[in-house]
CSV table of C-alpha atoms in Angstrom, one decimal:
chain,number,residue,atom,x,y,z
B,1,UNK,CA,-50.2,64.0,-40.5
B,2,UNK,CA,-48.3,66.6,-38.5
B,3,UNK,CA,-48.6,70.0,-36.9
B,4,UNK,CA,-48.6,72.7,-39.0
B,5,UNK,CA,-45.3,75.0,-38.8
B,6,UNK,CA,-45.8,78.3,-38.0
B,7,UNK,CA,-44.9,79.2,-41.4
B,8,UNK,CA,-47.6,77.4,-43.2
B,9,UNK,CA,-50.0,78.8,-40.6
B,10,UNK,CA,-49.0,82.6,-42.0
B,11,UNK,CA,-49.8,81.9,-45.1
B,12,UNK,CA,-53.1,80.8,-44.7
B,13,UNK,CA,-53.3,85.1,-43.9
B,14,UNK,CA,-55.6,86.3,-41.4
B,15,UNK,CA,-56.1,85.7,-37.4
B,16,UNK,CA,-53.6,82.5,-38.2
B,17,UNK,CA,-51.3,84.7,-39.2
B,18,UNK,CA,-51.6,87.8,-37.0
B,19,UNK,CA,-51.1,85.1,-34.5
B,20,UNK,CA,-48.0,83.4,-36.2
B,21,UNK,CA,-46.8,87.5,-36.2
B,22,UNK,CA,-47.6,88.6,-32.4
B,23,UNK,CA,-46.7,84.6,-31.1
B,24,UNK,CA,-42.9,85.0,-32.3
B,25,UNK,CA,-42.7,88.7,-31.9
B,26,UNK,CA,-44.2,89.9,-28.7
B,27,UNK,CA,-43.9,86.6,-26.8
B,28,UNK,CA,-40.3,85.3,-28.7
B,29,UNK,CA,-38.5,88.3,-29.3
B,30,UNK,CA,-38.4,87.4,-32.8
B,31,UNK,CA,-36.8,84.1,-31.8
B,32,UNK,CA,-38.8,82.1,-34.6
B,33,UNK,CA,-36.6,78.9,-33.8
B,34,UNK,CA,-38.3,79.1,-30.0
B,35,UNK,CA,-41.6,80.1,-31.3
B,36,UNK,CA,-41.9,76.8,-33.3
B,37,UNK,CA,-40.4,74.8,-30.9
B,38,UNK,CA,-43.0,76.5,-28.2
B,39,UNK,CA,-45.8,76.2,-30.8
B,40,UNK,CA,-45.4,72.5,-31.7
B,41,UNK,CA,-45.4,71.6,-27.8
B,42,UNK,CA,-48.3,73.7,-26.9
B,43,UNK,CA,-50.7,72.2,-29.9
B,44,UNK,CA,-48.7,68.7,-28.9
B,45,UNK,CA,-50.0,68.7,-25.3
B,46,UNK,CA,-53.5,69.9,-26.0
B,47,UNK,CA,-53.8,66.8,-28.7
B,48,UNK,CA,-53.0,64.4,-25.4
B,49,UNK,CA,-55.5,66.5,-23.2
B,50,UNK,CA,-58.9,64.3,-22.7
B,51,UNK,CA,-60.3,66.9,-25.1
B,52,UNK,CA,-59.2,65.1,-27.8
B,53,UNK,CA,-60.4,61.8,-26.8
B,54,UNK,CA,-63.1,60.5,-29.4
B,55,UNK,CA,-62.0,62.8,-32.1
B,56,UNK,CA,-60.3,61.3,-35.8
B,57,UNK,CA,-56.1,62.5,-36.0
B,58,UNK,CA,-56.9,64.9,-38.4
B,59,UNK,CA,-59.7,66.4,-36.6
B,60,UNK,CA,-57.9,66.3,-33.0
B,61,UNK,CA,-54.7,68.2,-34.6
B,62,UNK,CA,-57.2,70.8,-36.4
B,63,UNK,CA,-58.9,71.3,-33.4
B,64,UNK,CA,-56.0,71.6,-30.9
B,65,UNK,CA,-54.2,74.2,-33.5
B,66,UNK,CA,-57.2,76.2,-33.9
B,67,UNK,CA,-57.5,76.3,-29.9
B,68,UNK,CA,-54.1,77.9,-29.4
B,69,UNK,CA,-54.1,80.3,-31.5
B,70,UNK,CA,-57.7,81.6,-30.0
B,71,UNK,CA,-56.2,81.5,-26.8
B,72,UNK,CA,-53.1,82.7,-27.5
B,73,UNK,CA,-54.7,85.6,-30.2
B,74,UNK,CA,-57.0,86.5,-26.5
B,75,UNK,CA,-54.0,86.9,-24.7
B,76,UNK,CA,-52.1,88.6,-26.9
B,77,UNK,CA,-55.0,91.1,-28.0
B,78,UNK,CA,-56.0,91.7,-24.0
B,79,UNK,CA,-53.2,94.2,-23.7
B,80,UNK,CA,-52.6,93.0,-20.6
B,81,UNK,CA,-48.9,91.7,-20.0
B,82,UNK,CA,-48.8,88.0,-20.9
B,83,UNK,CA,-46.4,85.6,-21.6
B,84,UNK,CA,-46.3,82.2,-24.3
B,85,UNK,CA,-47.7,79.1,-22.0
B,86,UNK,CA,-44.5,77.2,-22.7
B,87,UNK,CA,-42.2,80.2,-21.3
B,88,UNK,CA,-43.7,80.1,-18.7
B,89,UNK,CA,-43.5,77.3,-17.4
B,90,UNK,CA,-40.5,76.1,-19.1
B,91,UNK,CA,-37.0,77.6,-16.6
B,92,UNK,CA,-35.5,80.5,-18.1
B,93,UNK,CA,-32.5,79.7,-20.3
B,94,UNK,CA,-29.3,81.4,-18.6
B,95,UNK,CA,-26.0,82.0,-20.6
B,96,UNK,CA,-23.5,79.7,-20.0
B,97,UNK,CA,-20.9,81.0,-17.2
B,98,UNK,CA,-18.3,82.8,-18.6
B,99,UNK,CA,-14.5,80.9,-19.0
B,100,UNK,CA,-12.6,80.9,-15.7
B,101,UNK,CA,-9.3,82.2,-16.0
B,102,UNK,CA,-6.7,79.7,-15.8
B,103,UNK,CA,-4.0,79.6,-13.3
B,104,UNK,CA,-0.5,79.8,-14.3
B,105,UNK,CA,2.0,77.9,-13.0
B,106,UNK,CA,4.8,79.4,-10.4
């Protein structure tokens, strides 16, 4: 048993997907690549949290999905400028340094 992708999430309809929707697009510019990435690490580090202890797999992974998409369905509903957990604590990506010009020979 696995985490859901944020594509079976969607179609289950409702708040899973409104949050599958406002997760990639408000907090991932539409990056659905990062969203998933950011969505399987959030879900994977609540499942180690001591929350989890005691419960069966299947329950602990229901359980830890459900939890961030509440909290992340808060967030994004508050209005207030938030950002995805995992951004923000992960450093921001930079693009890689432009090519330096080679020196020709004299």
């Amino acid at each position: 048993m696995s985490v859901r992708s944020l594509h079976e999430l969607h179609e289950e309809g409702g708040a899973p997907a409104e949050f599958v929707e406002k997760f990639a697009a408000a907090w991932h510019d539409g990056d659905w690549n990062t969203a998933e990435d950011h969505w399987q690490l959030l879900v994977n580090r609540l499942l180690r949290s001591r929350d989890m202890e005691g419960l069966k797999r299947r329950d602990a992974l229901r359980t830890a999905e459900r939890e961030v998409q509440n909290l992340g369905l808060s967030l994004l509903r508050s209005g207030a400028p938030t950002r995805c957990p995992e951004c923000a604590v992960a450093p921001p990506q930079r693009p890689p340094d432009p090519p330096r010009p080679m020196m020709e020979p004299r």
